[in-house]
Coordinates of N, CA, C and O in Angstrom, one line a residue:
X1 N 0.8 -1.2 0.0 CA 0.0 0.0 0.0 C 0.9 1.3 0.0 O 0.6 2.2 -0.7
X2 N 1.9 1.3 0.8 CA 2.8 2.5 0.8 C 3.5 2.7 -0.5 O 3.9 3.8 -0.8
X3 N 3.7 1.7 -1.3 CA 4.4 1.8 -2.6 C 3.6 2.7 -3.5 O 4.1 3.5 -4.3
X4 N 2.3 2.7 -3.4 CA 1.4 3.5 -4.3 C 1.2 4.9 -3.8 O 0.6 5.7 -4.5
X5 N 1.6 5.2 -2.6 CA 1.3 6.5 -2.0 C 2.4 7.5 -2.4 O 3.6 7.4 -2.0
X6 N 2.1 8.4 -3.3 CA 3.1 9.3 -3.9 C 3.9 10.1 -2.8 O 5.1 10.3 -3.0
X7 N 3.3 10.7 -1.8 CA 4.1 11.4 -0.8 C 5.2 10.6 -0.1 O 6.2 11.1 0.2
X8 N 4.9 9.3 0.0 CA 5.9 8.4 0.7 C 6.9 7.9 -0.3 O 8.1 7.6 0.1
X9 N 6.5 7.8 -1.6 CA 7.4 7.2 -2.6 C 8.7 8.0 -2.8 O 9.7 7.5 -3.1
X10 N 8.6 9.3 -2.8 CA 9.8 10.1 -3.0 C 9.4 11.6 -3.4 O 8.2 11.9 -3.4
X11 N 10.4 12.4 -3.6 CA 10.1 13.8 -3.9 C 9.4 14.0 -5.2 O 9.6 13.2 -6.2
X12 N 8.6 15.0 -5.3 CA 8.0 15.4 -6.6 C 9.0 16.3 -7.4 O 9.9 16.9 -6.8
X13 N 8.8 16.4 -8.7 CA 9.6 17.3 -9.4 C 9.4 18.7 -8.9 O 8.3 19.1 -8.5
X14 N 10.5 19.6 -8.9 CA 10.4 20.9 -8.3 C 9.3 21.8 -8.9 O 8.6 22.5 -8.3
X15 N 9.0 21.6 -10.2 CA 8.0 22.4 -10.9 C 6.6 22.2 -10.3 O 5.7 23.0 -10.3
X16 N 6.3 20.9 -9.9 CA 5.0 20.6 -9.3 C 4.7 21.4 -8.1 O 3.6 21.9 -8.0
X17 N 5.6 21.6 -7.2 CA 5.4 22.4 -6.0 C 5.3 23.8 -6.3 O 4.5 24.6 -5.8
X18 N 6.1 24.3 -7.2 CA 6.2 25.7 -7.6 C 4.9 26.2 -8.2 O 4.4 27.3 -8.0
X19 N 4.2 25.3 -9.0 CA 3.0 25.7 -9.7 C 1.9 26.0 -8.6 O 1.1 26.9 -8.8
X20 N 1.8 25.2 -7.6 CA 0.9 25.4 -6.5 C 1.1 26.8 -5.8 O 0.2 27.5 -5.5
X21 N 2.4 27.1 -5.5 CA 2.7 28.3 -4.8 C 2.4 29.5 -5.7 O 1.8 30.5 -5.3
X22 N 2.7 29.5 -7.0 CA 2.4 30.6 -7.9 C 0.9 30.7 -8.1 O 0.4 31.9 -8.1
X23 N 0.1 29.6 -8.2 CA -1.3 29.7 -8.3 C -1.9 30.4 -7.0 O -2.8 31.2 -7.1
X24 N -1.5 30.0 -5.9 CA -2.0 30.5 -4.6 C -1.6 32.0 -4.5 O -2.5 32.8 -4.1
X25 N -0.4 32.4 -4.9 CA -0.1 33.8 -4.9 C -1.0 34.6 -5.8 O -1.4 35.8 -5.5
X26 N -1.3 34.1 -7.0 CA -2.2 34.8 -7.9 C -3.6 34.9 -7.4 O -4.2 36.0 -7.5
X27 N -4.1 33.9 -6.8 CA -5.4 34.0 -6.2 C -5.5 35.0 -5.0 O -6.4 35.8 -4.9
X28 N -4.4 35.0 -4.2 CA -4.4 36.0 -3.1 C -4.3 37.4 -3.7 O -4.8 38.4 -3.1
X29 N -3.7 37.6 -4.8 CA -3.5 38.9 -5.4 C -4.8 39.4 -6.2 O -4.8 40.4 -6.8
X30 N -5.8 38.5 -6.2 CA -7.0 38.9 -6.9 C -7.2 38.4 -8.3 O -8.1 38.7 -9.0
X31 N -6.2 37.6 -8.8 CA -6.3 37.0 -10.1 C -7.4 35.9 -10.1 O -7.6 35.3 -9.1
X32 N -7.9 35.6 -11.3 CA -8.8 34.5 -11.5 C -8.5 33.8 -12.8 O -7.5 34.2 -13.5
X33 N -9.2 32.8 -13.2 CA -9.0 32.1 -14.4 C -9.2 32.9 -15.7 O -8.8 32.6 -16.7
X34 N -9.9 34.0 -15.5 CA -10.1 34.9 -16.7 C -9.2 36.1 -16.7 O -9.4 37.0 -17.6
X35 N -8.3 36.2 -15.8 CA -7.3 37.3 -15.8 C -6.4 37.3 -17.0 O -5.8 36.2 -17.2
X36 N -6.3 38.3 -17.7 CA -5.4 38.4 -18.9 C -4.0 38.7 -18.4 O -3.7 39.6 -17.6
X37 N -3.0 37.9 -18.9 CA -1.6 38.2 -18.6 C -0.8 38.5 -19.8 O -1.1 38.0 -20.9
X38 N 0.2 39.3 -19.8 CA 1.0 39.7 -21.0 C 1.7 38.4 -21.5 O 2.1 37.5 -20.7
X39 N 1.9 38.4 -22.8 CA 2.5 37.2 -23.5 C 3.6 37.7 -24.4 O 3.5 37.6 -25.6
X40 N 4.7 38.3 -23.9 CA 5.7 38.9 -24.7 C 6.6 37.8 -25.3 O 6.7 36.7 -24.7
X41 N 7.3 38.1 -26.4 CA 8.3 37.1 -26.9 C 9.6 37.2 -26.2 O 10.4 36.3 -26.4
X42 N 9.8 38.2 -25.4 CA 11.0 38.4 -24.7 C 10.8 39.2 -23.4 O 9.8 39.9 -23.4
X43 N 11.6 39.1 -22.4 CA 11.4 39.8 -21.2 C 12.7 40.7 -20.9 O 13.8 40.2 -20.9
X44 N 12.5 42.0 -20.7 CA 13.6 42.9 -20.4 C 13.9 42.6 -18.9 O 13.1 42.7 -18.0
X45 N 15.2 42.3 -18.7 CA 15.6 42.0 -17.3 C 15.8 43.3 -16.5 O 16.4 44.2 -17.0
X46 N 15.3 43.4 -15.3 CA 15.4 44.6 -14.5 C 16.9 44.9 -14.2 O 17.7 43.9 -14.0
X47 N 17.2 46.1 -14.0 CA 18.6 46.6 -13.6 C 19.6 46.0 -14.6 O 20.7 45.7 -14.2
X48 N 19.3 45.9 -15.9 CA 20.2 45.4 -16.8 C 19.8 45.8 -18.2 O 18.7 46.2 -18.4
X49 N 20.7 45.7 -19.2 CA 20.4 46.0 -20.6 C 20.2 44.7 -21.4 O 20.1 44.7 -22.6
X50 N 20.0 43.6 -20.6 CA 19.9 42.3 -21.3 C 18.4 42.0 -21.5 O 17.5 42.4 -20.7
X51 N 18.1 41.1 -22.4 CA 16.8 40.7 -22.8 C 16.8 39.1 -22.7 O 17.7 38.5 -23.2
X52 N 15.8 38.6 -22.1 CA 15.7 37.1 -22.0 C 14.6 36.7 -22.9 O 13.4 36.9 -22.7
X53 N 15.0 36.1 -24.1 CA 14.0 35.6 -25.1 C 13.3 34.3 -24.7 O 13.9 33.5 -24.0
X54 N 12.1 34.1 -25.2 CA 11.5 32.8 -25.1 C 12.2 31.8 -26.0 O 13.0 32.2 -26.9
X55 N 12.0 30.5 -25.8 CA 12.6 29.5 -26.6 C 12.3 29.8 -28.1 O 11.1 30.0 -28.4
X56 N 13.2 29.8 -28.9 CA 13.1 30.0 -30.4 C 12.5 31.4 -30.7 O 12.0 31.6 -31.8
X57 N 12.6 32.3 -29.7 CA 12.1 33.7 -29.9 C 10.7 33.9 -30.1 O 10.2 35.0 -30.3
X58 N 9.8 32.9 -29.9 CA 8.4 33.1 -30.0 C 7.7 33.3 -28.7 O 8.3 33.2 -27.7
X59 N 6.5 33.8 -28.8 CA 5.7 34.0 -27.6 C 4.9 32.6 -27.3 O 4.9 31.8 -28.1
X60 N 4.4 32.5 -26.1 CA 3.7 31.3 -25.7 C 2.4 31.0 -26.4 O 2.1 29.9 -26.8
X61 N 1.7 32.1 -26.7 CA 0.3 31.9 -27.3 C 0.1 32.8 -28.5 O -1.0 33.3 -28.7
X62 N 1.2 33.2 -29.1 CA 1.1 34.0 -30.3 C 1.2 35.5 -30.1 O 1.0 36.3 -31.0
X63 N 1.5 35.9 -28.9 CA 1.7 37.4 -28.6 C 0.5 38.0 -28.0 O -0.6 37.4 -27.9
X64 N 0.6 39.2 -27.6 CA -0.5 39.9 -27.0 C -0.7 39.5 -25.5 O 0.1 39.9 -24.7
X65 N -1.8 38.8 -25.2 CA -2.0 38.4 -23.8 C -2.6 37.0 -23.8 O -3.2 36.5 -24.8
X66 N -2.5 36.3 -22.7 CA -3.1 35.0 -22.5 C -4.0 35.0 -21.3 O -3.8 35.8 -20.4
X67 N -5.0 34.2 -21.2 CA -5.9 34.1 -20.0 C -5.7 32.7 -19.4 O -5.3 31.8 -20.0

């Protein structure tokens, strides 16, 4: 029985825990499933003249914003 219990089996991938924390922070901040978020192809890094592009230079959902 303990072999099938995921919390006892071992650690989860780091992204799995991070998604829960980010979702909770968004809900506390007043966001909902219909909140529009920016979808840039690149991100200007603060306190720097560097730009962090998305993979292959594209945006996640075609640009503009995503919900």
